XYZ file of C-alpha atoms in Angstrom:
379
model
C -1.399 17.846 5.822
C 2.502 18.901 5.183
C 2.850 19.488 8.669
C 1.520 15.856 9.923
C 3.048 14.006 7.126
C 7.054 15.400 8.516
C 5.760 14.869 12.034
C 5.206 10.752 11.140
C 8.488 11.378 8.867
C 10.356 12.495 11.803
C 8.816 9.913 14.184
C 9.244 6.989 11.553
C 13.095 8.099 11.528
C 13.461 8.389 15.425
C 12.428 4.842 15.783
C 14.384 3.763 12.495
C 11.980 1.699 11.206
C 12.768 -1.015 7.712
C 11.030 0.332 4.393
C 8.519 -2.817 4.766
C 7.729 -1.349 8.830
C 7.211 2.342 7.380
C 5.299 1.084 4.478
C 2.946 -1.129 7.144
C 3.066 1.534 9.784
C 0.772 3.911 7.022
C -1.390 1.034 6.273
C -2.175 0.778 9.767
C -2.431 4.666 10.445
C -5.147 5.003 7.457
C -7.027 2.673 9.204
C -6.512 4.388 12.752
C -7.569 7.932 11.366
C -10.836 6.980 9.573
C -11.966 5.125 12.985
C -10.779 7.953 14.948
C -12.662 10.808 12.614
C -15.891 8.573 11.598
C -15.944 7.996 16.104
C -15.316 11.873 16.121
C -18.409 12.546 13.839
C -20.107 10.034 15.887
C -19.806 11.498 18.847
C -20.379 15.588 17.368
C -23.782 14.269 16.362
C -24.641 12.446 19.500
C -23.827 15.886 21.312
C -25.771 18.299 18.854
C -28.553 15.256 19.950
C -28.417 15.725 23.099
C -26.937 18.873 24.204
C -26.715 19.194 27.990
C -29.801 16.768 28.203
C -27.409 15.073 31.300
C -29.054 12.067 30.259
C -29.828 8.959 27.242
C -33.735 9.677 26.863
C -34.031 5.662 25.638
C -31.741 4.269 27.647
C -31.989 7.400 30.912
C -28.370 6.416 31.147
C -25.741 9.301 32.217
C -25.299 11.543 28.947
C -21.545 13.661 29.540
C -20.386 15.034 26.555
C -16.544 15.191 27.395
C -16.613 11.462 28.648
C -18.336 10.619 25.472
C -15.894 11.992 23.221
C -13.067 10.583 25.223
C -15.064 7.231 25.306
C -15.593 7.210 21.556
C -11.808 8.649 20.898
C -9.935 5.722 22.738
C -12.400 3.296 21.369
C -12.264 4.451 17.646
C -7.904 5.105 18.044
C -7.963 0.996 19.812
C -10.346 -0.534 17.076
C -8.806 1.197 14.014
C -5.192 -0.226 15.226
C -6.857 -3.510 15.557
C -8.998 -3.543 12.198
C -5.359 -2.015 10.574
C -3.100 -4.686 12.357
C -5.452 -7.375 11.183
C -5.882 -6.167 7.680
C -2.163 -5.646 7.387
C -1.039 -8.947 8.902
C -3.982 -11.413 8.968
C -6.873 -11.941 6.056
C -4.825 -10.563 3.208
C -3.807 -14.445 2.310
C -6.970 -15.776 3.494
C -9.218 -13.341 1.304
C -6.041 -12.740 -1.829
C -8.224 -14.890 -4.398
C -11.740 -13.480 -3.659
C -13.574 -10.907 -5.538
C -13.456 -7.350 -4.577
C -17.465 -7.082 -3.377
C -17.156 -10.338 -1.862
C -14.104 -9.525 0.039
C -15.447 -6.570 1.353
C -18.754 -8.630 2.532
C -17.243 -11.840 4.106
C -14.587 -9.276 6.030
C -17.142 -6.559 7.072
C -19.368 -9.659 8.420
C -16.714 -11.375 10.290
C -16.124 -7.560 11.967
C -19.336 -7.382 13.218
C -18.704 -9.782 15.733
C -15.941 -7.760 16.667
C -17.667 -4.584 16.871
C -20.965 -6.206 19.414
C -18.400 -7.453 21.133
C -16.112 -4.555 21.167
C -18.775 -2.079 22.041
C -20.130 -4.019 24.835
C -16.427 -4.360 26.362
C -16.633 -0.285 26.195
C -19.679 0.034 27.496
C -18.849 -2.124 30.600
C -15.778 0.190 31.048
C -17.605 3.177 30.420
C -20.486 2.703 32.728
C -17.957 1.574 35.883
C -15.977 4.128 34.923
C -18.883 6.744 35.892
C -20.127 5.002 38.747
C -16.773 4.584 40.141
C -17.144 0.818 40.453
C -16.362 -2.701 39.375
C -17.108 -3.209 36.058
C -19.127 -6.910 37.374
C -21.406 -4.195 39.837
C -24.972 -4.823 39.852
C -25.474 -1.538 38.821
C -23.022 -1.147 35.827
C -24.323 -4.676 34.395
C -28.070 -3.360 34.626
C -27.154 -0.957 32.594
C -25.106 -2.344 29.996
C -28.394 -4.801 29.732
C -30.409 -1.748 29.205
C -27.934 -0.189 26.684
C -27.229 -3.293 24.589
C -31.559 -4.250 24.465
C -32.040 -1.060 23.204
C -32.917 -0.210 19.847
C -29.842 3.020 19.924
C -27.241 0.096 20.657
C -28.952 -1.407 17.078
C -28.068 1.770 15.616
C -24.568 2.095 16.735
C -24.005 -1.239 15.192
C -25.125 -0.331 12.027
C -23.354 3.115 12.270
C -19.978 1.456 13.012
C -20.981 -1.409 10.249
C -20.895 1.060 7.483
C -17.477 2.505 8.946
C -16.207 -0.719 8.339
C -17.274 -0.846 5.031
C -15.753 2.561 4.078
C -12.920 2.176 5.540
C -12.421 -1.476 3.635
C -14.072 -0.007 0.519
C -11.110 2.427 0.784
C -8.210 0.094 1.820
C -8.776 -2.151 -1.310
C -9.084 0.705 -3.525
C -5.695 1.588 -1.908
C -4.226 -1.757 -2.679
C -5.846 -2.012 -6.325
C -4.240 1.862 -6.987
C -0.961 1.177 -5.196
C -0.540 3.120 -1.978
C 1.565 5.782 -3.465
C -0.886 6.524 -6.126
C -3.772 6.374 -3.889
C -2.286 9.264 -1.736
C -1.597 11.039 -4.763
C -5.134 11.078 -5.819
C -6.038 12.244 -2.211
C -3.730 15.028 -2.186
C -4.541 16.028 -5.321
C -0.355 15.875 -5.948
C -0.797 15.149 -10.119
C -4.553 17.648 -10.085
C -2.351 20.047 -12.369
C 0.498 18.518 -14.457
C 4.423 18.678 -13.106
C 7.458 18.250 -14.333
C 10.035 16.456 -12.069
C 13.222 13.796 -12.540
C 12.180 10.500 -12.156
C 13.991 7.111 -12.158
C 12.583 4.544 -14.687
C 13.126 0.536 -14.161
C 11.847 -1.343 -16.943
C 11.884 -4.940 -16.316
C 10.583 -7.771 -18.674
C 10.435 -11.679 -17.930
C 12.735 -13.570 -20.467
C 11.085 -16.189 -22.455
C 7.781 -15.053 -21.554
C 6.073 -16.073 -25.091
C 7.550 -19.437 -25.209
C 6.417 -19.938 -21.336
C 3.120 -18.853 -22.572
C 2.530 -21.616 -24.734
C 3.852 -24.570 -22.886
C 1.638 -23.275 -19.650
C -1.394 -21.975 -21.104
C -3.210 -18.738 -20.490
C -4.587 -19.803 -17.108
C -1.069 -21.560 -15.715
C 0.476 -18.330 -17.074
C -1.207 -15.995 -15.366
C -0.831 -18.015 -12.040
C 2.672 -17.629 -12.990
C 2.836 -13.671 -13.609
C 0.477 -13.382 -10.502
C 3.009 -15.309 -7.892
C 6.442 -13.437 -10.189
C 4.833 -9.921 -9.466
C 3.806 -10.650 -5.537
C 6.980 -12.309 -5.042
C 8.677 -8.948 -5.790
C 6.852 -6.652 -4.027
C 9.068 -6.280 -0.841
C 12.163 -5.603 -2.896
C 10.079 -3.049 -4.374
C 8.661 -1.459 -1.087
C 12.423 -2.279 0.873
C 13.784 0.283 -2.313
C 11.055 2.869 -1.882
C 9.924 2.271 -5.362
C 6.885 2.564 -6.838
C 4.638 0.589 -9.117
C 4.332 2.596 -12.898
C 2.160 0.111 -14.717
C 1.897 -3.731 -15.298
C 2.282 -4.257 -18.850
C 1.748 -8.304 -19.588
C 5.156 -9.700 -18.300
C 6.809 -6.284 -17.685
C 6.192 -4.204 -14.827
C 7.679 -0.626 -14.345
C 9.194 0.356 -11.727
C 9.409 4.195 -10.487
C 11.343 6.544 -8.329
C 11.537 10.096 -7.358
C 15.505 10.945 -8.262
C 16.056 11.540 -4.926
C 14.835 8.269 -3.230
C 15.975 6.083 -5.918
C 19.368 7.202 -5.803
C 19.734 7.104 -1.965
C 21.961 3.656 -1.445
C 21.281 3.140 -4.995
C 17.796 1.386 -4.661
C 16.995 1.391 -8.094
C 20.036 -0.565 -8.352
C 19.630 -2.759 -5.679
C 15.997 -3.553 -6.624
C 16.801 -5.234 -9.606
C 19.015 -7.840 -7.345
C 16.593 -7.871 -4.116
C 13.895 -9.103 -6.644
C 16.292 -11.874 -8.294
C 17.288 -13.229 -4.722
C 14.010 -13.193 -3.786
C 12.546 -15.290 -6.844
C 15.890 -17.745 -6.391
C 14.848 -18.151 -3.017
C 11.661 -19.580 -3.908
C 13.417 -21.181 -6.988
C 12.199 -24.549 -5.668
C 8.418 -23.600 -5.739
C 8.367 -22.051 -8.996
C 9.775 -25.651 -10.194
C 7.147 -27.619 -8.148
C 4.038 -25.415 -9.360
C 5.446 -24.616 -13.091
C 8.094 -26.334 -14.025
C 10.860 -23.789 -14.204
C 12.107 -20.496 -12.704
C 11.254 -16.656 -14.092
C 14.194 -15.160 -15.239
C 14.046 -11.392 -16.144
C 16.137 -8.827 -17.926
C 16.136 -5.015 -17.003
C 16.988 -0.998 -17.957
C 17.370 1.823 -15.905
C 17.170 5.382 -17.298
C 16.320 8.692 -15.275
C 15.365 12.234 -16.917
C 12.534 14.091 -16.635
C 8.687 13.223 -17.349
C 5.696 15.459 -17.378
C 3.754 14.007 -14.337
C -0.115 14.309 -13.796
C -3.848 13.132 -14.167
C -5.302 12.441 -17.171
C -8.917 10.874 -18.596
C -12.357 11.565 -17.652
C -14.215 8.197 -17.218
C -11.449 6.650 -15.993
C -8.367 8.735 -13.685
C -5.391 7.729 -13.947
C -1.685 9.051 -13.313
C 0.485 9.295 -16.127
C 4.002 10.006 -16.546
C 5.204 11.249 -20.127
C 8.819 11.881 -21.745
C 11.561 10.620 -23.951
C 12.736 8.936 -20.534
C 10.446 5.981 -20.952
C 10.493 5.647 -24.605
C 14.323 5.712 -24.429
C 14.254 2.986 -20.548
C 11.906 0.966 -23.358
C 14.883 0.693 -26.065
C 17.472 0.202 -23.583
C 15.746 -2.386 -21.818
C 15.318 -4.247 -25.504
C 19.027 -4.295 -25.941
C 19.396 -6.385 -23.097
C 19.444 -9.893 -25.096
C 21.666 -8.252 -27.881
C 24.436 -7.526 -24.925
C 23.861 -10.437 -23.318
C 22.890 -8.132 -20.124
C 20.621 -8.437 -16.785
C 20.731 -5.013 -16.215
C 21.607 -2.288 -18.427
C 21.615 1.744 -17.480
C 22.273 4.606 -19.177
C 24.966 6.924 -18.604
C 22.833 9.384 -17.556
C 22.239 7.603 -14.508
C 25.309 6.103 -13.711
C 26.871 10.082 -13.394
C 24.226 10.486 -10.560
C 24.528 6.795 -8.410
C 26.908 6.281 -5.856
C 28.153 3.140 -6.708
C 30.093 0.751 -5.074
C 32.890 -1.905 -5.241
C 30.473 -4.732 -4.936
C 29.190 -3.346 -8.641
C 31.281 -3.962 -12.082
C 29.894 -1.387 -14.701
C 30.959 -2.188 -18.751
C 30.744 0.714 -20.995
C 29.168 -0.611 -24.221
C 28.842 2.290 -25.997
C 26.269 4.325 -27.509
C 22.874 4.051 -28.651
C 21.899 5.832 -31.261
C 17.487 6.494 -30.725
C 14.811 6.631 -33.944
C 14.293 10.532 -34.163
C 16.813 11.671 -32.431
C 19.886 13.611 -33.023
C 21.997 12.586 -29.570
C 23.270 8.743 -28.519
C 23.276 7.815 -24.941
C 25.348 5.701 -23.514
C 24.532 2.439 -21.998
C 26.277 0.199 -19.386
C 26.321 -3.562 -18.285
C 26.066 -3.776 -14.382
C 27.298 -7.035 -12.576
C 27.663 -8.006 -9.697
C 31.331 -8.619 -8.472
């Protein structure tokens, strides 16, 4: 697994793809390798069938085993790109608002004209392919006729139905985890607990109880629904990573290393503002005014790993978030965006385009050593 993840690393590089390519690029691949091994299984199955029969015995179509698992290969690789392109690019609006089960039943029914369609295609190849024809031959449509009337073409329908389900079922469980969590989980990364250095971003919408009121609960949540998708490509063009939703704060994550490259836990903070006062005018048409948002940044260390037994879930622990959480609450008294420690500002490579303010120490509930904090504005 370590050795295919650093060849995509390496090829992702070579190509230099954008944060928001790489992060669609693996969206797509998951897609591409389910097809690929669920055609692969397919097609092992179909040989311990048949063996060196030669031959279909419904069908007494031309049985190879070396075309079929080339057959099935380039089929399952073309569809998976195509269910993963369209997934990625095309229903997520259309389908955002519907139910999980639902979503998975209106999309894998809408597929299955894809996949008669699809497998007929490739069985039209296929067949002139052996026969060393044109594909509109006499003798490769005969055949297709046969193939497609048969009860086994029923069965490969259904067979490739329940793919699509899987691989669906999967792909929202995916987006409901978060993609780096999801992986996580499949690697097993957080089975045993860690310790590592993590970046922490807590960020909390200003005025959030007083918005509450004047919208009401359902207006509000429409609100908090459109301020936390609006975000996400900041978010994914920083490499960071979604902690936790907590009402009208979400937190933010980064390995040290990734969130100090180019400091992206910096620039986060001000991709997300430009991108909510770029849709400033919306957020007046549908609510009536625009989020504004106040944030901390802290890094240390956190005990990393799984935890719970009827429900998983990855949890970080530490004084790191406790001490983000009472940084991030001095914000209003400083009169601050963004606040970070000092901790943090010894590691960043910051620039010109940055003024930092010293404001001096904070002295924590139980704990013998301040930290310092800092005002960060843009210059």
């Amino acid at each position: 697994m370590k050795v295919v993840n650093l060849v995509v690393e390496v090829l992702l590089v070579s190509i230099k793809m954008t944060p928001k390519q790489k992060h669609n690029f693996y969206k797509i691949l998951q897609f591409i390798v389910l097809w690929v091994v669920f055609g692969q299984l397919y097609a092992l199955v179909e040989y311990g069938l048949l063996g060196d029969s030669g031959t279909y015995p419904t069908t007494q179509n031309i049985y190879d085993p070396s075309d079929s698992f080339l057959f099935v290969f380039a089929g399952t690789l073309v569809l998976g790109a195509i269910v993963g392109l369209i997934e990625t690019f095309g229903f997520n609006g259309f389908f955002k608002n519907r139910s999980f089960g639902i979503k998975i039943l209106l999309k894998s029914l809408l597929y299955l004209v894809l996949i008669v369609l699809f497998l007929v295609i490739l069985s039209f190849i296929s067949t002139a392919s052996y026969f060393n024809t044109s594909l509109l031959d006499e003798q490769v449509i005969s055949s297709v006729f046969r193939f497609v009337l048969n009860p086994t073409f029923i069965t490969i329908v259904i067979y490739i139905g329940v793919m699509f389900i899987i691989t669906l079922f999967f792909a929202e469980i995916r987006n409901n985890l978060g993609m780096f969590v999801f992986a996580n989980f499949v690697r097993g990364k957080y089975h045993k607990p860690r310790v590592e250095e993590r970046i922490f971003m807590f960020m909390d919408m200003k005025s959030s109880t007083t918005i509450a009121e004047n919208l009401g609960h359902i207006r509000y949540y429409e609100l908090l629904n459109r301020y936390y998708s609006d975000m996400s490509d900041a978010i994914i063009n920083t490499y960071g990573e979604i902690y936790q939703y907590v009402g009208d704060e979400v937190i933010i994550t980064w390995p040290l290393e990734n969130g100090l490259k180019n400091n992206n836990c910096i620039r986060c903070f001000y991709e997300i503002k430009l991108a909510i006062e770029n849709k400033s005018e919306k957020y007046m048409d549908d609510f009536g005014l625009i989020p504004k948002f106040k944030a901390a940044i802290h890094c240390g260390k956190v005990t990393s790993g799984e935890v719970g037994k009827l429900k998983k879930e990855i949890v970080f622990s530490g004084d790191v978030l406790n001490t983000t959480s009472r940084i991030q609450e001095c914000c209003n008294q400083y009169d601050a965006e963004l606040l970070i420690s000092d901790d943090l500002k010894e590691y960043l490579p910051l620039k010109k385009a940055l003024k930092i303010e010293h404001l001096g120490l904070l002295t924590l509930k139980g704990k013998q050593n301040s930290i310092g904090i800092n005002r960060v504005d843009l210059v």
